[in-house]
Short mmCIF file of C-alpha atoms and ligand atoms in Angstrom, two decimals:
data_model
loop_
_atom_site.label_atom_id
_atom_site.label_comp_id
_atom_site.label_asym_id
_atom_site.label_seq_id
_atom_site.Cartn_x
_atom_site.Cartn_y
_atom_site.Cartn_z
CA SER A 24 -0.05 25.65 -21.06
CA ARG A 25 1.86 23.68 -23.19
CA LYS A 26 -1.41 21.37 -24.51
CA ASN A 27 0.22 17.39 -24.80
CA ARG A 28 -1.16 16.58 -28.36
CA ASN A 29 -0.31 13.19 -28.33
CA ALA A 30 -3.17 11.81 -25.35
CA ALA A 31 -5.90 12.79 -27.14
CA LEU A 32 -8.55 13.18 -24.19
CA HIS A 33 -12.15 12.22 -24.61
CA PRO A 34 -13.81 15.23 -23.00
CA LEU A 35 -16.28 12.28 -21.33
CA TRP A 36 -13.40 10.36 -18.99
CA GLN A 37 -11.09 12.75 -19.29
CA SER A 38 -9.41 9.27 -20.17
CA PRO A 39 -6.91 8.95 -23.38
CA LEU A 40 -8.42 7.33 -26.29
CA THR A 41 -5.17 5.64 -26.68
CA ILE A 42 -3.67 2.99 -24.44
CA PRO A 43 0.34 3.51 -25.00
CA GLY A 44 1.28 0.67 -25.87
CA GLY A 45 -2.48 -0.62 -26.14
CA THR A 46 -2.82 -3.35 -28.15
CA ARG A 47 -6.00 -5.23 -26.85
CA GLN A 48 -8.25 -2.38 -26.17
CA SER A 49 -12.13 -2.05 -25.96
CA PRO A 50 -14.62 -1.49 -27.96
CA ILE A 51 -14.05 -3.02 -31.54
CA ASN A 52 -16.38 -3.01 -34.57
CA ILE A 53 -16.71 -7.21 -34.94
CA GLN A 54 -17.26 -7.69 -38.44
CA TRP A 55 -19.60 -10.85 -39.00
CA ARG A 56 -17.65 -12.34 -42.07
CA ASP A 57 -14.27 -12.02 -40.07
CA SER A 58 -15.23 -13.50 -37.21
CA VAL A 59 -13.88 -17.27 -37.37
CA TYR A 60 -16.03 -20.12 -36.39
CA ASP A 61 -14.58 -22.41 -32.79
CA PRO A 62 -15.96 -25.80 -32.60
CA PHE A 63 -14.35 -26.27 -29.84
CA LEU A 64 -15.48 -23.47 -28.00
CA LYS A 65 -18.12 -24.21 -25.21
CA PRO A 66 -21.83 -23.37 -24.58
CA LEU A 67 -21.38 -20.74 -21.54
CA LYS A 68 -23.15 -21.06 -18.53
CA ILE A 69 -24.59 -19.26 -16.18
CA SER A 70 -25.98 -19.34 -12.80
CA TYR A 71 -27.22 -16.25 -11.22
CA ASP A 72 -29.10 -16.11 -7.63
CA PRO A 73 -31.33 -13.25 -7.53
CA THR A 74 -30.87 -12.72 -3.91
CA THR A 75 -27.25 -12.41 -3.78
CA CYS A 76 -27.86 -8.64 -5.48
CA LEU A 77 -27.38 -5.21 -3.55
CA HIS A 78 -27.86 -1.91 -4.56
CA ILE A 79 -28.01 0.31 -7.83
CA TRP A 80 -25.21 3.02 -7.88
CA ASN A 81 -25.51 6.12 -10.16
CA ASN A 82 -21.53 6.24 -10.34
CA GLY A 83 -21.50 9.28 -12.89
CA TYR A 84 -20.20 7.02 -16.15
CA SER A 85 -23.67 4.74 -15.78
CA PHE A 86 -25.85 2.97 -13.57
CA LEU A 87 -24.61 -0.03 -11.98
CA VAL A 88 -26.57 -2.14 -10.21
CA GLU A 89 -24.02 -4.76 -8.02
CA PHE A 90 -23.25 -8.00 -6.19
CA ASP A 91 -22.77 -9.79 -3.61
CA ASP A 92 -19.39 -11.58 -4.94
CA SER A 93 -17.82 -12.61 -1.75
CA THR A 94 -19.38 -16.35 -2.73
CA ASP A 95 -19.97 -18.40 -5.54
CA ARG A 96 -23.71 -18.23 -5.89
CA SER A 97 -23.50 -16.22 -9.74
CA ILE A 98 -20.87 -17.56 -11.57
CA ILE A 99 -20.39 -18.02 -14.97
CA VAL A 100 -18.55 -20.86 -16.77
CA GLY A 101 -17.66 -22.81 -20.26
CA GLY A 102 -17.51 -20.61 -22.95
CA PRO A 103 -14.03 -19.39 -23.81
CA LEU A 104 -13.40 -19.34 -20.19
CA GLU A 105 -10.30 -21.40 -18.61
CA ASN A 106 -12.27 -21.40 -15.14
CA GLN A 107 -15.25 -20.07 -13.40
CA TYR A 108 -15.74 -16.20 -13.05
CA ARG A 109 -18.23 -14.45 -10.15
CA LEU A 110 -20.76 -11.37 -10.77
CA LYS A 111 -19.41 -7.80 -9.69
CA GLN A 112 -22.05 -5.48 -11.16
CA PHE A 113 -23.80 -4.82 -14.43
CA HIS A 114 -24.43 -1.18 -15.89
CA PHE A 115 -25.19 0.33 -19.67
CA HIS A 116 -23.34 2.37 -22.33
CA TRP A 117 -26.65 4.34 -24.39
CA GLY A 118 -26.78 7.33 -26.67
CA ALA A 119 -28.87 11.04 -26.46
CA ILE A 120 -30.41 9.34 -29.78
CA ASN A 121 -31.66 6.28 -31.16
CA ASP A 122 -28.93 6.03 -33.77
CA TRP A 123 -26.00 5.39 -31.55
CA GLY A 124 -25.19 4.49 -28.30
CA SER A 125 -23.48 1.05 -28.34
CA GLU A 126 -19.96 0.21 -27.64
CA HIS A 127 -19.18 -2.34 -29.45
CA THR A 128 -20.87 -2.61 -33.59
CA VAL A 129 -21.69 -5.62 -35.58
CA ASP A 130 -21.08 -5.07 -39.16
CA SER A 131 -20.35 -0.66 -38.19
CA LYS A 132 -23.36 -0.59 -37.01
CA PHE A 133 -24.45 1.12 -33.73
CA TYR A 134 -27.29 0.27 -31.50
CA PRO A 135 -29.15 2.33 -28.87
CA ALA A 136 -27.72 0.52 -25.97
CA GLU A 137 -25.51 -2.18 -24.63
CA LEU A 138 -25.61 -4.15 -21.12
CA HIS A 139 -22.32 -5.26 -19.67
CA LEU A 140 -22.09 -8.40 -17.15
CA VAL A 141 -18.80 -8.01 -15.60
CA HIS A 142 -17.70 -11.01 -13.65
CA TRP A 143 -13.74 -12.14 -12.75
CA ASN A 144 -11.71 -14.81 -11.71
CA ALA A 145 -11.86 -15.62 -8.18
CA VAL A 146 -10.29 -19.53 -8.96
CA GLU A 147 -6.87 -17.32 -9.81
CA TYR A 148 -7.27 -14.18 -7.99
CA PRO A 149 -7.88 -12.97 -4.40
CA SER A 150 -10.21 -9.90 -5.39
CA PHE A 151 -11.75 -7.33 -7.92
CA GLU A 152 -8.99 -5.39 -7.82
CA GLU A 153 -6.05 -7.83 -8.15
CA ALA A 154 -8.21 -9.55 -11.21
CA VAL A 155 -8.94 -5.86 -12.88
CA MET A 156 -4.75 -5.90 -13.26
CA GLU A 157 -4.15 -9.51 -15.19
CA GLY A 158 -5.26 -10.73 -18.50
CA ASN A 159 -7.50 -13.24 -17.83
CA GLY A 160 -8.98 -11.43 -14.62
CA LEU A 161 -12.25 -10.58 -15.76
CA ALA A 162 -15.04 -11.40 -18.54
CA VAL A 163 -18.13 -9.93 -19.66
CA ILE A 164 -21.08 -10.13 -21.60
CA GLY A 165 -22.52 -7.82 -23.55
CA VAL A 166 -25.90 -7.73 -24.81
CA PHE A 167 -27.32 -5.44 -27.58
CA LEU A 168 -30.61 -3.56 -26.65
CA LYS A 169 -33.11 -2.95 -29.59
CA LEU A 170 -35.94 -0.57 -29.74
CA GLY A 171 -38.67 -2.80 -29.74
CA ALA A 172 -41.04 -4.68 -27.47
CA ARG A 173 -41.38 -2.94 -23.52
CA HIS A 174 -38.77 -5.45 -21.97
CA GLU A 175 -40.66 -6.59 -18.09
CA GLY A 176 -37.94 -7.63 -16.34
CA LEU A 177 -35.50 -4.57 -17.67
CA GLN A 178 -38.65 -2.72 -16.76
CA THR A 179 -38.17 -3.23 -12.26
CA LEU A 180 -34.96 -1.71 -12.76
CA VAL A 181 -35.95 0.99 -14.92
CA ASP A 182 -39.09 2.14 -12.10
CA ALA A 183 -36.00 1.94 -9.63
CA LEU A 184 -33.82 5.13 -11.71
CA PRO A 185 -35.11 8.00 -10.44
CA ALA A 186 -33.52 7.28 -7.13
CA VAL A 187 -30.89 7.74 -8.48
CA LYS A 188 -31.37 10.22 -10.65
CA HIS A 189 -27.16 12.27 -9.76
CA LYS A 190 -24.02 10.90 -9.98
CA ASP A 191 -22.91 9.18 -6.05
CA THR A 192 -26.51 8.30 -5.16
CA VAL A 193 -27.56 4.28 -4.02
CA ILE A 194 -30.92 3.06 -3.49
CA GLU A 195 -30.87 -0.52 -2.02
CA PHE A 196 -31.99 -3.13 -4.43
CA ASP A 197 -32.42 -6.64 -3.26
CA VAL A 198 -33.18 -9.77 -5.70
CA PHE A 199 -32.78 -9.33 -9.16
CA ASP A 200 -32.07 -11.53 -12.21
CA PRO A 201 -29.82 -10.45 -14.80
CA SER A 202 -30.47 -13.79 -16.87
CA CYS A 203 -33.81 -11.94 -17.63
CA LEU A 204 -32.26 -9.83 -19.37
CA LEU A 205 -29.82 -12.29 -21.74
CA PRO A 206 -31.11 -12.92 -25.28
CA SER A 207 -32.54 -16.50 -24.87
CA CYS A 208 -30.30 -18.09 -28.76
CA PRO A 209 -27.04 -19.17 -27.00
CA ASP A 210 -24.42 -17.35 -30.03
CA TYR A 211 -21.82 -15.77 -29.04
CA TRP A 212 -18.70 -13.83 -30.20
CA THR A 213 -15.72 -13.70 -28.41
CA TYR A 214 -12.06 -12.20 -28.37
CA ALA A 215 -9.50 -10.63 -25.87
CA GLY A 216 -10.01 -6.64 -24.77
CA SER A 217 -9.51 -4.16 -22.21
CA LEU A 218 -11.94 -2.10 -19.67
CA THR A 219 -13.91 0.78 -21.74
CA THR A 220 -13.91 3.45 -18.90
CA PRO A 221 -10.68 4.68 -16.90
CA PRO A 222 -8.17 2.06 -15.42
CA LEU A 223 -8.91 0.59 -19.34
CA THR A 224 -6.33 -2.45 -18.33
CA GLU A 225 -6.06 -5.17 -21.02
CA SER A 226 -7.84 -7.34 -18.91
CA VAL A 227 -11.17 -8.36 -20.25
CA THR A 228 -12.59 -11.99 -21.94
CA TRP A 229 -15.10 -10.22 -24.29
CA ILE A 230 -18.63 -12.41 -24.64
CA ILE A 231 -20.87 -10.64 -27.21
CA LYS A 232 -24.07 -12.17 -27.56
CA LYS A 233 -25.33 -12.21 -31.38
CA LYS A 234 -29.00 -11.59 -30.58
CA PRO A 235 -30.14 -8.51 -29.28
CA ILE A 236 -32.96 -8.36 -26.80
CA GLU A 237 -35.49 -5.54 -27.03
CA VAL A 238 -37.26 -2.67 -25.08
CA ASP A 239 -39.36 0.10 -25.87
CA GLU A 240 -38.66 4.10 -26.11
CA ASP A 241 -39.95 4.65 -22.66
CA GLN A 242 -36.94 2.80 -20.81
CA LEU A 243 -34.35 3.93 -23.19
CA GLU A 244 -35.70 7.92 -22.31
CA ALA A 245 -35.70 6.45 -18.47
CA PHE A 246 -32.08 5.35 -18.95
CA ARG A 247 -31.86 9.14 -20.14
CA MET A 248 -32.76 10.95 -17.72
CA LEU A 249 -30.11 10.22 -15.63
CA LEU A 250 -27.64 12.76 -14.69
CA PHE A 251 -23.41 12.78 -14.81
CA THR A 252 -23.71 15.62 -12.30
CA SER A 253 -24.29 15.79 -8.41
CA ASP A 254 -27.12 17.48 -7.05
CA GLY A 255 -26.87 21.01 -6.63
CA GLU A 256 -24.48 20.83 -9.75
CA GLU A 257 -25.57 22.32 -13.01
CA GLU A 258 -27.41 19.16 -14.55
CA LYS A 259 -26.05 17.10 -17.55
CA ARG A 260 -27.83 14.19 -18.84
CA MET A 261 -25.90 10.94 -18.69
CA VAL A 262 -26.32 10.10 -22.53
CA ASP A 263 -23.44 8.86 -24.95
CA ASN A 264 -20.96 7.60 -22.31
CA PHE A 265 -20.16 5.15 -24.70
CA ARG A 266 -15.76 4.85 -25.75
CA PRO A 267 -15.33 4.93 -29.18
CA LEU A 268 -14.11 2.33 -31.39
CA GLN A 269 -10.69 1.23 -30.93
CA PRO A 270 -8.38 -0.46 -33.50
CA LEU A 271 -8.40 -4.50 -33.82
CA MET A 272 -4.64 -4.51 -34.12
CA ASP A 273 -3.40 -8.22 -34.41
CA ARG A 274 -6.94 -9.78 -32.96
CA THR A 275 -9.07 -12.92 -34.36
CA VAL A 276 -12.72 -12.85 -33.46
CA ARG A 277 -14.74 -16.34 -33.17
CA SER A 278 -18.11 -16.75 -33.08
CA SER A 279 -19.59 -20.18 -30.99
CA PHE A 280 -21.66 -20.57 -33.89
CA GLN A 281 -21.16 -21.09 -38.11
N1 LIG B 23 -17.64 -0.90 -19.39
S1 LIG B 23 -16.67 -2.20 -19.43
O1 LIG B 23 -15.12 -2.76 -19.56
O2 LIG B 23 -17.43 -3.49 -19.11
C1 LIG B 23 -15.81 -2.39 -17.19
C2 LIG B 23 -16.12 -2.56 -16.21
C3 LIG B 23 -15.87 -2.53 -15.56
C4 LIG B 23 -15.20 -1.49 -15.17
N2 LIG B 23 -14.42 -0.65 -13.57
C5 LIG B 23 -14.90 -1.53 -12.51
O3 LIG B 23 -15.58 -2.21 -11.91
N3 LIG B 23 -14.68 -0.91 -11.36
C6 LIG B 23 -14.50 -0.96 -10.06
C7 LIG B 23 -13.17 -0.61 -9.05
C8 LIG B 23 -12.08 -0.80 -9.83
C9 LIG B 23 -11.11 -1.65 -8.94
O4 LIG B 23 -10.64 -0.89 -7.26
C10 LIG B 23 -14.53 -0.38 -15.85
C11 LIG B 23 -15.70 -0.69 -17.15
ZN1 LIG B 24 -19.78 -1.06 -20.37
#
């Protein structure tokens, strides 16, 4: 069959590596010295209600911790955002080894993993699905994970992972406060980007925390024992679930710090 050479497909997602006409794709490399301090950026205000936590779901790309987003109980506001945004889910991206795994890089350095807390603009749009299609529809907080001390807050999540080893498995997870996964330092970079998995829509205001959180080797290994594959299929370990870096094009990365 004639191969369409133009749309090189990423082996993992069978999604185009580049979106035709895409001008604000993610992830990107953040060149620290090219980021521009913006004194008008406000502090990011985060208030999560731990009881809005619902379940953990292995969706075949990552494992998602999903939240009840039917009210404004878990929200972020401020920072680069015009409105308040509701927490829908958080998930991670990681590598097969500690040398890579994050989606964003800082001065071309990969971290072993990256946390994404996904929020949507419930002030302007009626649902997440609608917000996914709008330029200001989503806000994702990115937090880098580095190898170091064991993270006690993450451990409650790690202990539940064996129950969602296979694709399309779900377990109830009814109290968890994701703010325990945020570094105490308020500093962040922000830029206009996209989802990094299908539908790759250019609807994300990215807020990337400058400081990583520390996790230990056993906790990273627990991520790597998850599977892309369903029960009964030939096992494929869930690793290297990060998208390749995308061109910055005509974008500036702003920093909340000098
Ligand atoms: N890695 S990322 O850019 O943070 C990301 C976040 C959400 C999604 N998609 C998502 O939550 N889809 C849920 C349903 C989509 C429309 O029904 C894809 C990538
Ligand atoms: Zn992600």
